[in-house]
mmCIF file with all atom_site columns, C-alpha atoms in Angstrom:
data_model
loop_
_atom_site.group_PDB
_atom_site.id
_atom_site.type_symbol
_atom_site.label_atom_id
_atom_site.label_alt_id
_atom_site.label_comp_id
_atom_site.label_asym_id
_atom_site.label_entity_id
_atom_site.label_seq_id
_atom_site.pdbx_PDB_ins_code
_atom_site.Cartn_x
_atom_site.Cartn_y
_atom_site.Cartn_z
_atom_site.occupancy
_atom_site.B_iso_or_equiv
_atom_site.pdbx_formal_charge
_atom_site.auth_seq_id
_atom_site.auth_comp_id
_atom_site.auth_asym_id
_atom_site.auth_atom_id
_atom_site.pdbx_PDB_model_num
ATOM 1   C CA . UNK A 1 1   ? -22.814 236.548 241.985 1.00 0.00 ? 575 UNK A CA 1
ATOM 2   C CA . UNK A 1 2   ? -21.459 239.709 241.644 1.00 0.00 ? 576 UNK A CA 1
ATOM 3   C CA . UNK A 1 3   ? -19.902 241.578 244.578 1.00 0.00 ? 577 UNK A CA 1
ATOM 4   C CA . UNK A 1 4   ? -19.891 245.059 242.155 1.00 0.00 ? 578 UNK A CA 1
ATOM 5   C CA . UNK A 1 5   ? -23.549 245.507 242.506 1.00 0.00 ? 579 UNK A CA 1
ATOM 6   C CA . UNK A 1 6   ? -24.055 248.797 244.391 1.00 0.00 ? 580 UNK A CA 1
ATOM 7   C CA . UNK A 1 7   ? -21.055 249.020 245.857 1.00 0.00 ? 581 UNK A CA 1
ATOM 8   C CA . UNK A 1 8   ? -19.034 251.959 246.360 1.00 0.00 ? 582 UNK A CA 1
ATOM 9   C CA . UNK A 1 9   ? -15.196 252.473 246.629 1.00 0.00 ? 583 UNK A CA 1
ATOM 10  C CA . UNK A 1 10  ? -11.707 252.470 245.179 1.00 0.00 ? 584 UNK A CA 1
ATOM 11  C CA . UNK A 1 11  ? -10.073 249.394 243.489 1.00 0.00 ? 585 UNK A CA 1
ATOM 12  C CA . UNK A 1 12  ? -6.917  248.236 244.542 1.00 0.00 ? 586 UNK A CA 1
ATOM 13  C CA . UNK A 1 13  ? -4.769  249.470 241.270 1.00 0.00 ? 587 UNK A CA 1
ATOM 14  C CA . UNK A 1 14  ? -6.711  253.089 242.124 1.00 0.00 ? 588 UNK A CA 1
ATOM 15  C CA . UNK A 1 15  ? -5.124  253.117 245.676 1.00 0.00 ? 589 UNK A CA 1
ATOM 16  C CA . UNK A 1 16  ? -2.152  252.169 244.808 1.00 0.00 ? 590 UNK A CA 1
ATOM 17  C CA . UNK A 1 17  ? -1.444  254.545 241.510 1.00 0.00 ? 591 UNK A CA 1
ATOM 18  C CA . UNK A 1 18  ? -2.442  256.771 244.037 1.00 0.00 ? 592 UNK A CA 1
ATOM 19  C CA . UNK A 1 19  ? 0.092   256.134 246.518 1.00 0.00 ? 593 UNK A CA 1
ATOM 20  C CA . UNK A 1 20  ? 2.191   256.018 244.009 1.00 0.00 ? 594 UNK A CA 1
ATOM 21  C CA . UNK A 1 21  ? 1.431   259.916 242.900 1.00 0.00 ? 595 UNK A CA 1
ATOM 22  C CA . UNK A 1 22  ? 1.755   260.653 245.985 1.00 0.00 ? 596 UNK A CA 1
ATOM 23  C CA . UNK A 1 23  ? 4.897   259.598 246.842 1.00 0.00 ? 597 UNK A CA 1
ATOM 24  C CA . UNK A 1 24  ? 6.362   260.851 243.997 1.00 0.00 ? 598 UNK A CA 1
ATOM 25  C CA . UNK A 1 25  ? 4.990   264.150 244.555 1.00 0.00 ? 599 UNK A CA 1
ATOM 26  C CA . UNK A 1 26  ? 6.558   263.641 247.935 1.00 0.00 ? 600 UNK A CA 1
ATOM 27  C CA . UNK A 1 27  ? 10.194  262.960 246.554 1.00 0.00 ? 601 UNK A CA 1
ATOM 28  C CA . UNK A 1 28  ? 10.164  266.035 244.358 1.00 0.00 ? 602 UNK A CA 1
ATOM 29  C CA . UNK A 1 29  ? 9.277   268.415 246.939 1.00 0.00 ? 603 UNK A CA 1
ATOM 30  C CA . UNK A 1 30  ? 11.735  266.743 249.585 1.00 0.00 ? 604 UNK A CA 1
ATOM 31  C CA . UNK A 1 31  ? 14.295  266.804 247.156 1.00 0.00 ? 605 UNK A CA 1
ATOM 32  C CA . UNK A 1 32  ? 13.233  270.623 246.692 1.00 0.00 ? 606 UNK A CA 1
ATOM 33  C CA . UNK A 1 33  ? 13.988  271.377 250.020 1.00 0.00 ? 607 UNK A CA 1
ATOM 34  C CA . UNK A 1 34  ? 17.014  269.782 250.795 1.00 0.00 ? 608 UNK A CA 1
ATOM 35  C CA . UNK A 1 35  ? 18.408  272.057 247.571 1.00 0.00 ? 609 UNK A CA 1
ATOM 36  C CA . UNK A 1 36  ? 16.896  275.420 249.328 1.00 0.00 ? 610 UNK A CA 1
ATOM 37  C CA . UNK A 1 37  ? 18.387  274.066 252.839 1.00 0.00 ? 611 UNK A CA 1
ATOM 38  C CA . UNK A 1 38  ? 22.171  273.676 251.308 1.00 0.00 ? 612 UNK A CA 1
ATOM 39  C CA . UNK A 1 39  ? 21.160  277.050 249.499 1.00 0.00 ? 613 UNK A CA 1
ATOM 40  C CA . UNK A 1 40  ? 20.497  278.626 252.837 1.00 0.00 ? 614 UNK A CA 1
ATOM 41  C CA . UNK A 1 41  ? 23.830  277.348 254.942 1.00 0.00 ? 615 UNK A CA 1
ATOM 42  C CA . UNK A 1 42  ? 26.056  278.374 252.100 1.00 0.00 ? 616 UNK A CA 1
ATOM 43  C CA . UNK A 1 43  ? 24.548  282.094 251.683 1.00 0.00 ? 617 UNK A CA 1
ATOM 44  C CA . UNK A 1 44  ? 24.926  282.385 255.840 1.00 0.00 ? 618 UNK A CA 1
ATOM 45  C CA . UNK A 1 45  ? 28.649  281.304 255.296 1.00 0.00 ? 619 UNK A CA 1
ATOM 46  C CA . UNK A 1 46  ? 29.078  283.850 252.477 1.00 0.00 ? 620 UNK A CA 1
ATOM 47  C CA . UNK A 1 47  ? 27.500  286.316 255.157 1.00 0.00 ? 621 UNK A CA 1
ATOM 48  C CA . UNK A 1 48  ? 29.306  285.712 257.514 1.00 0.00 ? 622 UNK A CA 1
ATOM 49  C CA . UNK A 1 49  ? 32.906  285.272 255.449 1.00 0.00 ? 623 UNK A CA 1
ATOM 50  C CA . UNK A 1 50  ? 31.512  289.210 254.355 1.00 0.00 ? 624 UNK A CA 1
ATOM 51  C CA . UNK A 1 51  ? 31.120  290.673 257.734 1.00 0.00 ? 625 UNK A CA 1
ATOM 52  C CA . UNK A 1 52  ? 34.383  288.602 258.857 1.00 0.00 ? 626 UNK A CA 1
ATOM 53  C CA . UNK A 1 53  ? 36.563  291.300 255.850 1.00 0.00 ? 627 UNK A CA 1
ATOM 54  C CA . UNK A 1 54  ? 34.411  294.023 256.609 1.00 0.00 ? 628 UNK A CA 1
ATOM 55  C CA . UNK A 1 55  ? 34.998  293.878 260.307 1.00 0.00 ? 629 UNK A CA 1
ATOM 56  C CA . UNK A 1 56  ? 38.424  293.352 259.297 1.00 0.00 ? 630 UNK A CA 1
ATOM 57  C CA . UNK A 1 57  ? 38.660  296.344 257.221 1.00 0.00 ? 631 UNK A CA 1
ATOM 58  C CA . UNK A 1 58  ? 37.128  298.810 260.049 1.00 0.00 ? 632 UNK A CA 1
ATOM 59  C CA . UNK A 1 59  ? 39.881  297.436 261.935 1.00 0.00 ? 633 UNK A CA 1
ATOM 60  C CA . UNK A 1 60  ? 42.224  298.746 259.614 1.00 0.00 ? 634 UNK A CA 1
ATOM 61  C CA . UNK A 1 61  ? 40.768  301.986 259.484 1.00 0.00 ? 635 UNK A CA 1
ATOM 62  C CA . UNK A 1 62  ? 40.773  302.683 262.944 1.00 0.00 ? 636 UNK A CA 1
ATOM 63  C CA . UNK A 1 63  ? 43.964  302.335 263.983 1.00 0.00 ? 637 UNK A CA 1
ATOM 64  C CA . UNK A 1 64  ? 45.964  305.101 265.031 1.00 0.00 ? 638 UNK A CA 1
ATOM 65  C CA . UNK A 1 65  ? 48.715  306.607 262.939 1.00 0.00 ? 639 UNK A CA 1
ATOM 66  C CA . UNK A 1 66  ? 51.889  305.758 264.703 1.00 0.00 ? 640 UNK A CA 1
ATOM 67  C CA . UNK A 1 67  ? 50.711  301.890 263.855 1.00 0.00 ? 641 UNK A CA 1
ATOM 68  C CA . UNK A 1 68  ? 49.889  303.009 260.466 1.00 0.00 ? 642 UNK A CA 1
ATOM 69  C CA . UNK A 1 69  ? 54.275  303.534 260.062 1.00 0.00 ? 643 UNK A CA 1
ATOM 70  C CA . UNK A 1 70  ? 55.198  299.830 260.420 1.00 0.00 ? 644 UNK A CA 1
ATOM 71  C CA . UNK A 1 71  ? 52.511  298.982 257.277 1.00 0.00 ? 645 UNK A CA 1
ATOM 72  C CA . UNK A 1 72  ? 53.446  301.937 255.332 1.00 0.00 ? 646 UNK A CA 1
ATOM 73  C CA . UNK A 1 73  ? 57.589  301.032 255.817 1.00 0.00 ? 647 UNK A CA 1
ATOM 74  C CA . UNK A 1 74  ? 56.935  297.315 255.126 1.00 0.00 ? 648 UNK A CA 1
ATOM 75  C CA . UNK A 1 75  ? 54.778  298.271 251.575 1.00 0.00 ? 649 UNK A CA 1
ATOM 76  C CA . UNK A 1 76  ? 57.264  300.552 250.729 1.00 0.00 ? 650 UNK A CA 1
ATOM 77  C CA . UNK A 1 77  ? 59.519  297.440 249.853 1.00 0.00 ? 651 UNK A CA 1
ATOM 78  C CA . UNK A 1 78  ? 56.708  295.722 247.837 1.00 0.00 ? 652 UNK A CA 1
ATOM 79  C CA . UNK A 1 79  ? 53.265  294.808 249.662 1.00 0.00 ? 653 UNK A CA 1
ATOM 80  C CA . UNK A 1 80  ? 52.145  294.236 253.196 1.00 0.00 ? 654 UNK A CA 1
ATOM 81  C CA . UNK A 1 81  ? 50.728  290.695 253.666 1.00 0.00 ? 655 UNK A CA 1
ATOM 82  C CA . UNK A 1 82  ? 49.320  289.087 256.874 1.00 0.00 ? 656 UNK A CA 1
ATOM 83  C CA . UNK A 1 83  ? 47.301  286.523 257.669 1.00 0.00 ? 657 UNK A CA 1
ATOM 84  C CA . UNK A 1 84  ? 44.035  286.274 260.058 1.00 0.00 ? 658 UNK A CA 1
ATOM 85  C CA . UNK A 1 85  ? 42.155  283.508 261.566 1.00 0.00 ? 659 UNK A CA 1
ATOM 86  C CA . UNK A 1 86  ? 38.456  283.259 262.234 1.00 0.00 ? 660 UNK A CA 1
ATOM 87  C CA . UNK A 1 87  ? 36.872  284.944 265.668 1.00 0.00 ? 661 UNK A CA 1
ATOM 88  C CA . UNK A 1 88  ? 34.091  283.248 267.880 1.00 0.00 ? 662 UNK A CA 1
ATOM 89  C CA . UNK A 1 89  ? 31.841  285.385 266.415 1.00 0.00 ? 663 UNK A CA 1
ATOM 90  C CA . UNK A 1 90  ? 32.787  285.365 262.747 1.00 0.00 ? 664 UNK A CA 1
ATOM 91  C CA . UNK A 1 91  ? 33.313  281.717 262.806 1.00 0.00 ? 665 UNK A CA 1
ATOM 92  C CA . UNK A 1 92  ? 36.724  279.432 263.754 1.00 0.00 ? 666 UNK A CA 1
ATOM 93  C CA . UNK A 1 93  ? 37.040  277.820 260.594 1.00 0.00 ? 667 UNK A CA 1
ATOM 94  C CA . UNK A 1 94  ? 37.027  281.071 258.619 1.00 0.00 ? 668 UNK A CA 1
ATOM 95  C CA . UNK A 1 95  ? 40.754  282.322 257.604 1.00 0.00 ? 669 UNK A CA 1
ATOM 96  C CA . UNK A 1 96  ? 42.058  285.461 255.782 1.00 0.00 ? 670 UNK A CA 1
ATOM 97  C CA . UNK A 1 97  ? 44.739  287.442 254.177 1.00 0.00 ? 671 UNK A CA 1
ATOM 98  C CA . UNK A 1 98  ? 45.128  290.946 254.193 1.00 0.00 ? 672 UNK A CA 1
ATOM 99  C CA . UNK A 1 99  ? 47.150  292.358 251.422 1.00 0.00 ? 673 UNK A CA 1
ATOM 100 C CA . UNK A 1 100 ? 48.420  296.062 251.723 1.00 0.00 ? 674 UNK A CA 1
ATOM 101 C CA . UNK A 1 101 ? 49.679  297.114 248.155 1.00 0.00 ? 675 UNK A CA 1
ATOM 102 C CA . UNK A 1 102 ? 50.846  300.735 247.051 1.00 0.00 ? 676 UNK A CA 1
ATOM 103 C CA . UNK A 1 103 ? 48.591  302.384 244.908 1.00 0.00 ? 677 UNK A CA 1
ATOM 104 C CA . UNK A 1 104 ? 50.732  303.167 241.787 1.00 0.00 ? 678 UNK A CA 1
ATOM 105 C CA . UNK A 1 105 ? 48.138  305.378 240.009 1.00 0.00 ? 679 UNK A CA 1
ATOM 106 C CA . UNK A 1 106 ? 47.419  307.955 243.200 1.00 0.00 ? 680 UNK A CA 1
ATOM 107 C CA . UNK A 1 107 ? 50.514  308.475 245.323 1.00 0.00 ? 681 UNK A CA 1
ATOM 108 C CA . UNK A 1 108 ? 49.947  307.889 249.412 1.00 0.00 ? 682 UNK A CA 1
ATOM 109 C CA . UNK A 1 109 ? 47.008  305.496 248.470 1.00 0.00 ? 683 UNK A CA 1
ATOM 110 C CA . UNK A 1 110 ? 46.707  301.867 249.211 1.00 0.00 ? 684 UNK A CA 1
ATOM 111 C CA . UNK A 1 111 ? 45.130  299.009 248.302 1.00 0.00 ? 685 UNK A CA 1
ATOM 112 C CA . UNK A 1 112 ? 43.688  297.118 250.603 1.00 0.00 ? 686 UNK A CA 1
ATOM 113 C CA . UNK A 1 113 ? 42.361  293.921 249.898 1.00 0.00 ? 687 UNK A CA 1
ATOM 114 C CA . UNK A 1 114 ? 40.797  291.081 252.340 1.00 0.00 ? 688 UNK A CA 1
ATOM 115 C CA . UNK A 1 115 ? 40.855  287.620 250.664 1.00 0.00 ? 689 UNK A CA 1
ATOM 116 C CA . UNK A 1 116 ? 37.952  285.208 253.361 1.00 0.00 ? 690 UNK A CA 1
ATOM 117 C CA . UNK A 1 117 ? 38.543  281.364 252.959 1.00 0.00 ? 691 UNK A CA 1
ATOM 118 C CA . UNK A 1 118 ? 36.457  278.451 254.206 1.00 0.00 ? 692 UNK A CA 1
ATOM 119 C CA . UNK A 1 119 ? 35.777  275.138 253.396 1.00 0.00 ? 693 UNK A CA 1
ATOM 120 C CA . UNK A 1 120 ? 31.951  274.786 252.464 1.00 0.00 ? 694 UNK A CA 1
ATOM 121 C CA . UNK A 1 121 ? 30.989  270.717 252.236 1.00 0.00 ? 695 UNK A CA 1
ATOM 122 C CA . UNK A 1 122 ? 34.871  269.570 250.636 1.00 0.00 ? 696 UNK A CA 1
ATOM 123 C CA . UNK A 1 123 ? 34.709  272.529 248.476 1.00 0.00 ? 697 UNK A CA 1
ATOM 124 C CA . UNK A 1 124 ? 37.499  275.684 248.945 1.00 0.00 ? 698 UNK A CA 1
ATOM 125 C CA . UNK A 1 125 ? 35.805  279.107 249.015 1.00 0.00 ? 699 UNK A CA 1
ATOM 126 C CA . UNK A 1 126 ? 36.286  282.269 249.059 1.00 0.00 ? 700 UNK A CA 1
ATOM 127 C CA . UNK A 1 127 ? 35.466  285.659 249.449 1.00 0.00 ? 701 UNK A CA 1
ATOM 128 C CA . UNK A 1 128 ? 37.235  288.685 248.380 1.00 0.00 ? 702 UNK A CA 1
ATOM 129 C CA . UNK A 1 129 ? 36.949  292.376 249.555 1.00 0.00 ? 703 UNK A CA 1
ATOM 130 C CA . UNK A 1 130 ? 38.574  295.066 247.740 1.00 0.00 ? 704 UNK A CA 1
ATOM 131 C CA . UNK A 1 131 ? 39.455  298.489 249.358 1.00 0.00 ? 705 UNK A CA 1
ATOM 132 C CA . UNK A 1 132 ? 41.333  302.009 248.601 1.00 0.00 ? 706 UNK A CA 1
ATOM 133 C CA . UNK A 1 133 ? 42.844  303.589 251.996 1.00 0.00 ? 707 UNK A CA 1
ATOM 134 C CA . UNK A 1 134 ? 44.863  306.923 252.849 1.00 0.00 ? 708 UNK A CA 1
ATOM 135 C CA . UNK A 1 135 ? 46.708  306.836 256.051 1.00 0.00 ? 709 UNK A CA 1
ATOM 136 C CA . UNK A 1 136 ? 47.336  310.006 256.047 1.00 0.00 ? 710 UNK A CA 1
ATOM 137 C CA . UNK A 1 137 ? 43.794  311.232 257.046 1.00 0.00 ? 711 UNK A CA 1
ATOM 138 C CA . UNK A 1 138 ? 44.720  309.713 260.125 1.00 0.00 ? 712 UNK A CA 1
ATOM 139 C CA . UNK A 1 139 ? 44.918  311.590 263.158 1.00 0.00 ? 713 UNK A CA 1
#
């Protein structure tokens, strides 16, 4: 008495092999989603840091001329450095250092360097933005 006469279906071994292949494919896809999620989070933090640095540079450009006189006086002695903590909009974990130095090649111009640092999953990350500024153009 053989039970296989005219019956259709899959054996237990075929079902187990199929389930194994589906599980293997699912784990690969899940790993890809995890990596992409981490990369998206890193890109988001880098974008926020870039926006924060840009906002600091714009705030410096918007200062009136009489406020720049103190900065220029300090910069003549070397470099003028100040630290800025993150804001509610940019993120509290962001910290920035703004350094103004007299440009050696072009008199009257100042190099402005903004370095934003933050902690990303236990690793220290940073972003640097550099520009040249002419305070004489301030009104």
